Amino acid sequence: MTVMLLPYPLSIMAKITLFWHRRDLRQHDNAGLAAALQLGHPIVPLFIYDREILDQLPSRRDARVTFIYNEVERLARQTEQAGGTFLAYYGRPLEVFAELLRTYKVAAVYTNEDYEPYAKVRDAAVAELCQQHGAAFKAFKDQVIFAKDEILTKSGTPSKNFSAYRDTWLAALRDEHLQPYPSADLFQKSNLAFLPDAPTRPTLESMNFEHYEQFVPAAELPTDDLVRNYHQTRDRPGLVNSSTRRSVHLRFGTLSVRQLMRQAKELNPKLLAELVWRDFFMMLLWHYPNTATESYNPRLRNVPYRNNEEEFQAWCDGRTGYPLVDAGMRELNQTGYMPNRVRIAAAGFLVKHLLIDWRWGDRYFADKLLDYDMSQNVGNWQWMAGTGVVAAPWFRVYSPQSQQEKFDADLAYIKQWVPELGTTAYPAPIVDHPFARQRAVDALRAAYQEAGM
Ligand SMILES: Cc1cc2nc3c(=O)[nH]c(=O)nc-3n(C[C@H](O)[C@H](O)[C@H](O)COP(=O)(O)OP(=O)(O)OC[C@H]3O[C@@H](n4cnc5c(N)ncnc54)[C@H](O)[C@@H]3O)c2cc1C
């Protein structure tokens, strides 16, 4: 590897390429990074702790921020060991780029695509700023296998039917879609820019965040055995290795989705199909950004939700008197994780039994889940509420008791989180299931009829 020691003052230095990491905190198998490294200019990897996002967080004790910080520092150490500079800032991206483009001779800013509504606006503004400074801005497909407009219906519209989307997705899949990008190799062989005047990287303390770690499995593939058995274990939250637990790594890109897909394709079609849901919800958020904040189905935009704050609090705290729901909420509060089957039970209970607006639940999960991802969270919440682009029938109301009997018959999961079950310390159900079921169906039917569309 050649290390370029660039002369100071910077006005006479060579042009550089900035590679902006966001949802892709890894060097290996990184589409945008591989492309940046092939441009030929000395490269400087960059991360921005975005104040527009971080300043909105309800707590300065957030395990996701510590996770990101640890991963950024790992990337920075890798770059420094190779003789280069890794830039990191705590600020607003547009202001950071204005400064970078003034300070350095930037040939190009390369990055990977991000489909969230805020990210689209942010990236368009950064691209325009780059253009004003004569720097190229390019974003690559990296977080999904098929990009937002690669799998469309015959009439060229986004698919609103998951089965049809999945079938087209599977038919279009070729080995090349899952090929790893040689970014880690290229990184070792490339010119890295060393910037002697680079500012000190922010620390958690300097950003006013506490160090707070939660358990996250290693950013490696799950074992082949786990993947082979996945279809039999995924709905049994009481098992130790029930599902892959890789969602947090897919969220922050510490594991390449292509790598996990290759394993799933080889060993378990069910896991592959679950990963296709992930692509699907990402695509939907891109095409329907308004679904982040409002129900997709116009007939269900005026459901007379009860939004009872005390009941909402009981749900948040895991005190509803429905053990599966309570176990899930307690696990979420204590660890930042909840198994998929339990998310379904907890979300269904909130929107149907308590008739609380899905956006309240979406917000609570957003604050708590380590793997929080807007596209996945909104997609799944709107599915559960019956309001989404794809949605469970609005009149479907799962019985939490039957769910418990079906998925945690021996109470292996529930007992971990609700040890006082069966004693007087455990609350009685806050609402009767048959009553709540009827109330939900009546309210949703009334909303449908009133919308009159
Ligand atoms: C109300 C609700 C909210 C959710 N919010 C999120 C969220 O914010 N972030 C998130 O990543 N997932 C979310 N999910 C989907 C799913 O619950 C998690 O992806 C899964 O539980 C993570 O655990 P795992 O990695 O062990 O999953 P596994 O079962 O091992 O699945 C492997 C991967 O497939 C994908 N996947 C699995 N199930 C789903 C699904 N239902 N929808 C989309 N992708 C799926 C995920 O990327 C997951 O990591 C939500 C589900 C519900 C019902």
PDB file of C-alpha atoms in Angstrom, residues 34-297:
ATOM      1  CA  ALA A  34     -14.923  -0.198  -3.794  1.00  0.00           C
ATOM      2  CA  ALA A  35     -15.944   2.345  -6.438  1.00  0.00           C
ATOM      3  CA  ALA A  36     -14.273   5.207  -4.564  1.00  0.00           C
ATOM      4  CA  LEU A  37     -11.038   3.269  -4.267  1.00  0.00           C
ATOM      5  CA  GLN A  38     -10.972   2.708  -8.021  1.00  0.00           C
ATOM      6  CA  LEU A  39     -11.173   6.402  -8.844  1.00  0.00           C
ATOM      7  CA  GLY A  40      -7.439   6.767  -8.408  1.00  0.00           C
ATOM      8  CA  HIS A  41      -7.302   9.743  -6.035  1.00  0.00           C
ATOM      9  CA  PRO A  42      -6.013   9.347  -2.486  1.00  0.00           C
ATOM     10  CA  ILE A  43      -8.975   8.410  -0.374  1.00  0.00           C
ATOM     11  CA  VAL A  44     -10.225   9.736   2.963  1.00  0.00           C
ATOM     12  CA  PRO A  45     -13.014   7.816   4.719  1.00  0.00           C
ATOM     13  CA  LEU A  46     -15.434  10.009   6.625  1.00  0.00           C
ATOM     14  CA  PHE A  47     -18.229   9.686   9.182  1.00  0.00           C
ATOM     15  CA  ILE A  48     -20.529  12.441  10.416  1.00  0.00           C
ATOM     16  CA  TYR A  49     -22.318  12.078  13.744  1.00  0.00           C
ATOM     17  CA  ASP A  50     -25.366  13.860  12.416  1.00  0.00           C
ATOM     18  CA  ARG A  51     -26.755  16.398  14.892  1.00  0.00           C
ATOM     19  CA  GLU A  52     -30.029  16.510  12.960  1.00  0.00           C
ATOM     20  CA  ILE A  53     -30.547  12.907  14.090  1.00  0.00           C
ATOM     21  CA  LEU A  54     -28.643  12.673  17.367  1.00  0.00           C
ATOM     22  CA  ASP A  55     -30.073  15.833  18.893  1.00  0.00           C
ATOM     23  CA  GLN A  56     -33.602  14.395  18.485  1.00  0.00           C
ATOM     24  CA  LEU A  57     -32.880  11.308  20.579  1.00  0.00           C
ATOM     25  CA  PRO A  58     -34.835  11.268  23.839  1.00  0.00           C
ATOM     26  CA  SER A  59     -31.848  10.144  25.920  1.00  0.00           C
ATOM     27  CA  ARG A  60     -28.102  10.758  25.952  1.00  0.00           C
ATOM     28  CA  ARG A  61     -27.757   7.167  27.136  1.00  0.00           C
ATOM     29  CA  ASP A  62     -28.372   5.342  23.890  1.00  0.00           C
ATOM     30  CA  ALA A  63     -26.782   1.979  23.118  1.00  0.00           C
ATOM     31  CA  ARG A  64     -27.031   2.634  19.380  1.00  0.00           C
ATOM     32  CA  VAL A  65     -24.819   5.694  19.617  1.00  0.00           C
ATOM     33  CA  THR A  66     -22.229   3.708  21.583  1.00  0.00           C
ATOM     34  CA  PHE A  67     -22.457   0.938  18.964  1.00  0.00           C
ATOM     35  CA  ILE A  68     -21.915   3.417  16.121  1.00  0.00           C
ATOM     36  CA  TYR A  69     -19.081   5.099  18.007  1.00  0.00           C
ATOM     37  CA  ASN A  70     -17.272   1.784  18.586  1.00  0.00           C
ATOM     38  CA  GLU A  71     -17.642   0.824  14.930  1.00  0.00           C
ATOM     39  CA  VAL A  72     -16.465   4.219  13.655  1.00  0.00           C
ATOM     40  CA  GLU A  73     -13.435   4.028  15.924  1.00  0.00           C
ATOM     41  CA  ARG A  74     -12.722   0.534  14.618  1.00  0.00           C
ATOM     42  CA  LEU A  75     -12.819   1.822  11.027  1.00  0.00           C
ATOM     43  CA  ALA A  76     -10.627   4.764  12.023  1.00  0.00           C
ATOM     44  CA  ARG A  77      -8.037   2.466  13.604  1.00  0.00           C
ATOM     45  CA  GLN A  78      -7.994   0.270  10.486  1.00  0.00           C
ATOM     46  CA  THR A  79      -7.374   3.360   8.354  1.00  0.00           C
ATOM     47  CA  GLU A  80      -4.659   4.698  10.635  1.00  0.00           C
ATOM     48  CA  GLN A  81      -2.906   1.329  10.781  1.00  0.00           C
ATOM     49  CA  ALA A  82      -2.780   1.473   6.998  1.00  0.00           C
ATOM     50  CA  GLY A  83      -1.225   4.956   7.223  1.00  0.00           C
ATOM     51  CA  GLY A  84      -4.250   7.055   6.264  1.00  0.00           C
ATOM     52  CA  THR A  85      -6.570   9.553   7.919  1.00  0.00           C
ATOM     53  CA  PHE A  86     -10.171   8.855   8.939  1.00  0.00           C
ATOM     54  CA  LEU A  87     -12.243  11.999   9.387  1.00  0.00           C
ATOM     55  CA  ALA A  88     -15.107  12.143  11.876  1.00  0.00           C
ATOM     56  CA  TYR A  89     -17.252  15.140  12.828  1.00  0.00           C
ATOM     57  CA  TYR A  90     -20.174  15.883  15.115  1.00  0.00           C
ATOM     58  CA  GLY A  91     -22.286  18.343  13.131  1.00  0.00           C
ATOM     59  CA  ARG A  92     -24.813  18.987  10.405  1.00  0.00           C
ATOM     60  CA  PRO A  93     -23.790  17.262   7.153  1.00  0.00           C
ATOM     61  CA  LEU A  94     -24.279  20.306   4.927  1.00  0.00           C
ATOM     62  CA  GLU A  95     -22.133  22.474   7.212  1.00  0.00           C
ATOM     63  CA  VAL A  96     -19.482  19.775   7.509  1.00  0.00           C
ATOM     64  CA  PHE A  97     -19.299  19.389   3.728  1.00  0.00           C
ATOM     65  CA  ALA A  98     -19.174  23.157   3.193  1.00  0.00           C
ATOM     66  CA  GLU A  99     -16.090  23.193   5.433  1.00  0.00           C
ATOM     67  CA  LEU A 100     -14.518  20.114   3.824  1.00  0.00           C
ATOM     68  CA  LEU A 101     -15.015  21.429   0.297  1.00  0.00           C
ATOM     69  CA  ARG A 102     -13.449  24.779   1.307  1.00  0.00           C
ATOM     70  CA  THR A 103     -10.499  23.136   3.038  1.00  0.00           C
ATOM     71  CA  TYR A 104      -9.527  20.294   0.734  1.00  0.00           C
ATOM     72  CA  LYS A 105      -9.369  19.758  -2.992  1.00  0.00           C
ATOM     73  CA  VAL A 106     -12.163  17.218  -3.272  1.00  0.00           C
ATOM     74  CA  ALA A 107     -12.512  15.402  -6.580  1.00  0.00           C
ATOM     75  CA  ALA A 108     -15.487  13.330  -5.485  1.00  0.00           C
ATOM     76  CA  VAL A 109     -17.717  12.364  -2.592  1.00  0.00           C
ATOM     77  CA  TYR A 110     -18.776   8.728  -2.815  1.00  0.00           C
ATOM     78  CA  THR A 111     -21.270   7.029  -0.555  1.00  0.00           C
ATOM     79  CA  ASN A 112     -23.990   4.341  -0.461  1.00  0.00           C
ATOM     80  CA  GLU A 113     -27.679   5.034  -0.970  1.00  0.00           C
ATOM     81  CA  ASP A 114     -29.981   5.633   1.966  1.00  0.00           C
ATOM     82  CA  TYR A 115     -33.747   5.522   1.297  1.00  0.00           C
ATOM     83  CA  GLU A 116     -35.103   7.339   4.352  1.00  0.00           C
ATOM     84  CA  PRO A 117     -37.013  10.564   3.606  1.00  0.00           C
ATOM     85  CA  TYR A 118     -34.597  12.749   5.594  1.00  0.00           C
ATOM     86  CA  ALA A 119     -31.585  11.098   3.934  1.00  0.00           C
ATOM     87  CA  LYS A 120     -32.992  11.763   0.448  1.00  0.00           C
ATOM     88  CA  VAL A 121     -33.279  15.485   1.140  1.00  0.00           C
ATOM     89  CA  ARG A 122     -29.888  15.600   2.879  1.00  0.00           C
ATOM     90  CA  ASP A 123     -28.120  13.796   0.042  1.00  0.00           C
ATOM     91  CA  ALA A 124     -29.712  16.011  -2.608  1.00  0.00           C
ATOM     92  CA  ALA A 125     -28.447  19.107  -0.739  1.00  0.00           C
ATOM     93  CA  VAL A 126     -24.934  17.659  -0.351  1.00  0.00           C
ATOM     94  CA  ALA A 127     -24.884  16.651  -4.038  1.00  0.00           C
ATOM     95  CA  GLU A 128     -25.806  20.206  -5.043  1.00  0.00           C
ATOM     96  CA  LEU A 129     -23.110  21.673  -2.811  1.00  0.00           C
ATOM     97  CA  CYS A 130     -20.557  19.301  -4.319  1.00  0.00           C
ATOM     98  CA  GLN A 131     -21.591  20.363  -7.795  1.00  0.00           C
ATOM     99  CA  GLN A 132     -21.047  24.027  -6.878  1.00  0.00           C
ATOM    100  CA  HIS A 133     -17.508  23.107  -5.858  1.00  0.00           C
ATOM    101  CA  GLY A 134     -16.824  21.015  -8.946  1.00  0.00           C
ATOM    102  CA  ALA A 135     -16.803  17.742  -6.993  1.00  0.00           C
ATOM    103  CA  ALA A 136     -18.704  14.665  -8.136  1.00  0.00           C
ATOM    104  CA  PHE A 137     -21.272  13.133  -5.765  1.00  0.00           C
ATOM    105  CA  LYS A 138     -22.260   9.516  -6.281  1.00  0.00           C
ATOM    106  CA  ALA A 139     -24.335   7.110  -4.188  1.00  0.00           C
ATOM    107  CA  PHE A 140     -24.297   3.337  -4.793  1.00  0.00           C
ATOM    108  CA  LYS A 141     -26.688   0.493  -4.158  1.00  0.00           C
ATOM    109  CA  ASP A 142     -25.314  -1.388  -1.186  1.00  0.00           C
ATOM    110  CA  GLN A 143     -27.904  -1.953   1.546  1.00  0.00           C
ATOM    111  CA  VAL A 144     -30.306  -3.964  -0.642  1.00  0.00           C
ATOM    112  CA  ILE A 145     -29.949  -6.585  -3.353  1.00  0.00           C
ATOM    113  CA  PHE A 146     -32.421  -4.913  -5.687  1.00  0.00           C
ATOM    114  CA  ALA A 147     -32.688  -1.157  -5.618  1.00  0.00           C
ATOM    115  CA  LYS A 148     -35.887   0.824  -5.226  1.00  0.00           C
ATOM    116  CA  ASP A 149     -36.849   0.621  -8.899  1.00  0.00           C
ATOM    117  CA  GLU A 150     -35.297  -2.653 -10.041  1.00  0.00           C
ATOM    118  CA  ILE A 151     -38.239  -4.877  -9.109  1.00  0.00           C
ATOM    119  CA  LEU A 152     -41.414  -3.256 -10.409  1.00  0.00           C
ATOM    120  CA  THR A 153     -44.737  -4.569 -11.669  1.00  0.00           C
ATOM    121  CA  LYS A 154     -45.289  -5.109 -15.410  1.00  0.00           C
ATOM    122  CA  SER A 155     -46.753  -1.613 -15.609  1.00  0.00           C
ATOM    123  CA  GLY A 156     -43.612  -0.144 -14.031  1.00  0.00           C
ATOM    124  CA  THR A 157     -45.117   0.674 -10.656  1.00  0.00           C
ATOM    125  CA  PRO A 158     -43.921  -0.398  -7.204  1.00  0.00           C
ATOM    126  CA  SER A 159     -45.400  -3.720  -6.198  1.00  0.00           C
ATOM    127  CA  LYS A 160     -47.972  -3.645  -3.418  1.00  0.00           C
ATOM    128  CA  ASN A 161     -48.165  -7.391  -3.150  1.00  0.00           C
ATOM    129  CA  PHE A 162     -45.343  -9.089  -1.285  1.00  0.00           C
ATOM    130  CA  SER A 163     -45.771 -12.551  -2.846  1.00  0.00           C
ATOM    131  CA  ALA A 164     -45.635 -11.129  -6.346  1.00  0.00           C
ATOM    132  CA  TYR A 165     -42.637  -8.963  -5.416  1.00  0.00           C
ATOM    133  CA  ARG A 166     -40.830 -11.919  -3.845  1.00  0.00           C
ATOM    134  CA  ASP A 167     -41.430 -14.152  -6.861  1.00  0.00           C
ATOM    135  CA  THR A 168     -40.116 -11.508  -9.267  1.00  0.00           C
ATOM    136  CA  TRP A 169     -37.208 -10.825  -6.916  1.00  0.00           C
ATOM    137  CA  LEU A 170     -36.275 -14.533  -6.783  1.00  0.00           C
ATOM    138  CA  ALA A 171     -36.612 -14.946 -10.544  1.00  0.00           C
ATOM    139  CA  ALA A 172     -34.335 -11.946 -11.133  1.00  0.00           C
ATOM    140  CA  LEU A 173     -31.647 -13.098  -8.698  1.00  0.00           C
ATOM    141  CA  ARG A 174     -28.316 -14.036 -10.269  1.00  0.00           C
ATOM    142  CA  ASP A 175     -25.079 -15.059  -8.546  1.00  0.00           C
ATOM    143  CA  GLU A 176     -23.562 -11.722  -9.505  1.00  0.00           C
ATOM    144  CA  HIS A 177     -26.089  -9.875  -7.302  1.00  0.00           C
ATOM    145  CA  LEU A 178     -24.588 -11.575  -4.261  1.00  0.00           C
ATOM    146  CA  GLN A 179     -20.935 -11.262  -5.285  1.00  0.00           C
ATOM    147  CA  PRO A 180     -18.840  -9.436  -2.693  1.00  0.00           C
ATOM    148  CA  TYR A 181     -17.163  -6.154  -3.677  1.00  0.00           C
ATOM    149  CA  PRO A 182     -13.350  -6.242  -3.297  1.00  0.00           C
ATOM    150  CA  SER A 183     -13.265  -3.087  -1.144  1.00  0.00           C
ATOM    151  CA  ALA A 184     -11.121  -4.489   1.677  1.00  0.00           C
ATOM    152  CA  ASP A 185      -8.426  -5.705  -0.759  1.00  0.00           C
ATOM    153  CA  LEU A 186      -8.506  -2.470  -2.701  1.00  0.00           C
ATOM    154  CA  PHE A 187      -8.199  -0.535   0.540  1.00  0.00           C
ATOM    155  CA  GLN A 188      -4.963  -2.317   1.378  1.00  0.00           C
ATOM    156  CA  LYS A 189      -3.518  -1.602  -2.084  1.00  0.00           C
ATOM    157  CA  SER A 190      -4.706   1.970  -2.535  1.00  0.00           C
ATOM    158  CA  ASN A 191      -3.365   5.428  -1.961  1.00  0.00           C
ATOM    159  CA  LEU A 192      -4.621   6.627   1.379  1.00  0.00           C
ATOM    160  CA  ALA A 193      -4.449  10.329   2.092  1.00  0.00           C
ATOM    161  CA  PHE A 194      -2.735  11.349   5.298  1.00  0.00           C
ATOM    162  CA  LEU A 195      -3.996  14.731   6.440  1.00  0.00           C
ATOM    163  CA  PRO A 196      -1.657  16.121   9.085  1.00  0.00           C
ATOM    164  CA  ASP A 197      -4.118  18.812  10.137  1.00  0.00           C
ATOM    165  CA  ALA A 198      -7.155  16.501  10.534  1.00  0.00           C
ATOM    166  CA  PRO A 199      -9.307  17.518  13.505  1.00  0.00           C
ATOM    167  CA  THR A 200      -9.522  15.223  16.521  1.00  0.00           C
ATOM    168  CA  ARG A 201     -12.412  12.798  16.215  1.00  0.00           C
ATOM    169  CA  PRO A 202     -15.386  13.355  18.521  1.00  0.00           C
ATOM    170  CA  THR A 203     -15.731  11.141  21.582  1.00  0.00           C
ATOM    171  CA  LEU A 204     -18.984  10.057  23.201  1.00  0.00           C
ATOM    172  CA  GLU A 205     -18.187  12.459  26.005  1.00  0.00           C
ATOM    173  CA  SER A 206     -17.542  15.413  23.684  1.00  0.00           C
ATOM    174  CA  MET A 207     -20.938  14.734  22.071  1.00  0.00           C
ATOM    175  CA  ASN A 208     -22.491  14.571  25.518  1.00  0.00           C
ATOM    176  CA  PHE A 209     -23.463  10.889  25.263  1.00  0.00           C
ATOM    177  CA  GLU A 210     -22.907   8.284  27.936  1.00  0.00           C
ATOM    178  CA  HIS A 211     -21.074   5.072  27.158  1.00  0.00           C
ATOM    179  CA  TYR A 212     -23.854   2.461  27.192  1.00  0.00           C
ATOM    180  CA  GLU A 213     -23.383  -0.985  25.672  1.00  0.00           C
ATOM    181  CA  GLN A 214     -25.979  -3.660  25.084  1.00  0.00           C
ATOM    182  CA  PHE A 215     -25.340  -7.231  23.950  1.00  0.00           C
ATOM    183  CA  VAL A 216     -24.968  -7.569  20.192  1.00  0.00           C
ATOM    184  CA  PRO A 217     -23.760 -10.833  18.597  1.00  0.00           C
ATOM    185  CA  ALA A 218     -20.514 -10.662  16.629  1.00  0.00           C
ATOM    186  CA  ALA A 219     -20.773  -9.160  13.152  1.00  0.00           C
ATOM    187  CA  GLU A 220     -20.276 -12.575  11.586  1.00  0.00           C
ATOM    188  CA  LEU A 221     -22.541 -14.957   9.769  1.00  0.00           C
ATOM    189  CA  PRO A 222     -24.747 -17.129  11.998  1.00  0.00           C
ATOM    190  CA  THR A 223     -23.778 -20.797  12.142  1.00  0.00           C
ATOM    191  CA  ASP A 224     -24.891 -23.010   9.265  1.00  0.00           C
ATOM    192  CA  ASP A 225     -26.842 -25.138  11.762  1.00  0.00           C
ATOM    193  CA  LEU A 226     -28.856 -22.173  12.967  1.00  0.00           C
ATOM    194  CA  VAL A 227     -29.651 -21.175   9.404  1.00  0.00           C
ATOM    195  CA  ARG A 228     -30.598 -24.734   8.401  1.00  0.00           C
ATOM    196  CA  ASN A 229     -33.081 -24.967  11.292  1.00  0.00           C
ATOM    197  CA  TYR A 230     -34.316 -21.383  11.043  1.00  0.00           C
ATOM    198  CA  HIS A 231     -37.797 -22.177   9.666  1.00  0.00           C
ATOM    199  CA  GLN A 232     -38.453 -24.466  12.652  1.00  0.00           C
ATOM    200  CA  THR A 233     -37.031 -22.214  15.358  1.00  0.00           C
ATOM    201  CA  ARG A 234     -37.833 -18.635  14.312  1.00  0.00           C
ATOM    202  CA  ASP A 235     -41.275 -18.591  15.928  1.00  0.00           C
ATOM    203  CA  ARG A 236     -40.120 -20.070  19.225  1.00  0.00           C
ATOM    204  CA  PRO A 237     -38.714 -17.137  21.189  1.00  0.00           C
ATOM    205  CA  GLY A 238     -37.911 -19.348  24.189  1.00  0.00           C
ATOM    206  CA  LEU A 239     -35.121 -21.127  22.287  1.00  0.00           C
ATOM    207  CA  VAL A 240     -31.560 -19.873  22.709  1.00  0.00           C
ATOM    208  CA  ASN A 241     -30.838 -19.723  18.977  1.00  0.00           C
ATOM    209  CA  SER A 242     -34.293 -19.001  17.696  1.00  0.00           C
ATOM    210  CA  SER A 243     -33.336 -16.545  14.933  1.00  0.00           C
ATOM    211  CA  THR A 244     -30.157 -15.017  13.513  1.00  0.00           C
ATOM    212  CA  ARG A 245     -30.109 -11.820  15.652  1.00  0.00           C
ATOM    213  CA  ARG A 246     -28.290 -10.094  12.775  1.00  0.00           C
ATOM    214  CA  SER A 247     -30.792  -7.236  12.311  1.00  0.00           C
ATOM    215  CA  VAL A 248     -28.621  -4.694  14.122  1.00  0.00           C
ATOM    216  CA  HIS A 249     -25.689  -5.528  11.840  1.00  0.00           C
ATOM    217  CA  LEU A 250     -27.841  -5.208   8.749  1.00  0.00           C
ATOM    218  CA  ARG A 251     -29.095  -1.870  10.052  1.00  0.00           C
ATOM    219  CA  PHE A 252     -25.630  -0.385  10.504  1.00  0.00           C
ATOM    220  CA  GLY A 253     -23.965  -2.339   7.725  1.00  0.00           C
ATOM    221  CA  THR A 254     -21.457  -4.042  10.010  1.00  0.00           C
ATOM    222  CA  LEU A 255     -22.457  -7.216   8.163  1.00  0.00           C
ATOM    223  CA  SER A 256     -22.978  -7.212   4.405  1.00  0.00           C
ATOM    224  CA  VAL A 257     -26.506  -8.168   3.395  1.00  0.00           C
ATOM    225  CA  ARG A 258     -25.052  -9.940   0.345  1.00  0.00           C
ATOM    226  CA  GLN A 259     -23.040 -12.230   2.608  1.00  0.00           C
ATOM    227  CA  LEU A 260     -26.068 -13.211   4.712  1.00  0.00           C
ATOM    228  CA  MET A 261     -28.201 -13.630   1.587  1.00  0.00           C
ATOM    229  CA  ARG A 262     -25.632 -16.015   0.076  1.00  0.00           C
ATOM    230  CA  GLN A 263     -25.817 -18.197   3.178  1.00  0.00           C
ATOM    231  CA  ALA A 264     -29.617 -18.056   3.224  1.00  0.00           C
ATOM    232  CA  LYS A 265     -29.850 -18.857  -0.502  1.00  0.00           C
ATOM    233  CA  GLU A 266     -27.705 -21.901  -0.011  1.00  0.00           C
ATOM    234  CA  LEU A 267     -29.259 -23.202   3.200  1.00  0.00           C
ATOM    235  CA  ASN A 268     -32.741 -21.908   3.918  1.00  0.00           C
ATOM    236  CA  PRO A 269     -35.375 -20.424   1.592  1.00  0.00           C
ATOM    237  CA  LYS A 270     -37.431 -19.192   4.546  1.00  0.00           C
ATOM    238  CA  LEU A 271     -34.596 -17.003   5.772  1.00  0.00           C
ATOM    239  CA  LEU A 272     -34.064 -15.765   2.232  1.00  0.00           C
ATOM    240  CA  ALA A 273     -37.746 -14.816   2.051  1.00  0.00           C
ATOM    241  CA  GLU A 274     -37.485 -12.872   5.327  1.00  0.00           C
ATOM    242  CA  LEU A 275     -34.551 -10.964   3.914  1.00  0.00           C
ATOM    243  CA  VAL A 276     -36.622 -10.210   0.826  1.00  0.00           C
ATOM    244  CA  TRP A 277     -39.166  -8.548   3.157  1.00  0.00           C
ATOM    245  CA  ARG A 278     -36.346  -6.254   4.175  1.00  0.00           C
ATOM    246  CA  ASP A 279     -35.693  -5.200   0.548  1.00  0.00           C
ATOM    247  CA  PHE A 280     -39.448  -4.869   0.030  1.00  0.00           C
ATOM    248  CA  PHE A 281     -40.028  -2.490   2.946  1.00  0.00           C
ATOM    249  CA  MET A 282     -36.993  -0.422   1.946  1.00  0.00           C
ATOM    250  CA  MET A 283     -38.380  -0.084  -1.571  1.00  0.00           C
ATOM    251  CA  LEU A 284     -41.810   0.885  -0.230  1.00  0.00           C
ATOM    252  CA  LEU A 285     -40.443   3.636   2.006  1.00  0.00           C
ATOM    253  CA  TRP A 286     -38.590   5.140  -0.929  1.00  0.00           C
ATOM    254  CA  HIS A 287     -41.749   5.241  -3.056  1.00  0.00           C
ATOM    255  CA  TYR A 288     -44.135   6.196  -0.243  1.00  0.00           C
ATOM    256  CA  PRO A 289     -42.152   8.421   2.142  1.00  0.00           C
ATOM    257  CA  ASN A 290     -45.394   9.788   3.621  1.00  0.00           C
ATOM    258  CA  THR A 291     -46.036   6.362   5.192  1.00  0.00           C
ATOM    259  CA  ALA A 292     -43.378   7.251   7.772  1.00  0.00           C
ATOM    260  CA  THR A 293     -45.904   9.556   9.395  1.00  0.00           C
ATOM    261  CA  GLU A 294     -49.373   8.685   8.094  1.00  0.00           C
ATOM    262  CA  SER A 295     -51.406   5.616   7.292  1.00  0.00           C
ATOM    263  CA  TYR A 296     -51.034   4.597   3.666  1.00  0.00           C
ATOM    264  CA  ASN A 297     -54.688   3.573   3.348  1.00  0.00           C
TER     265      ASN A 297
END
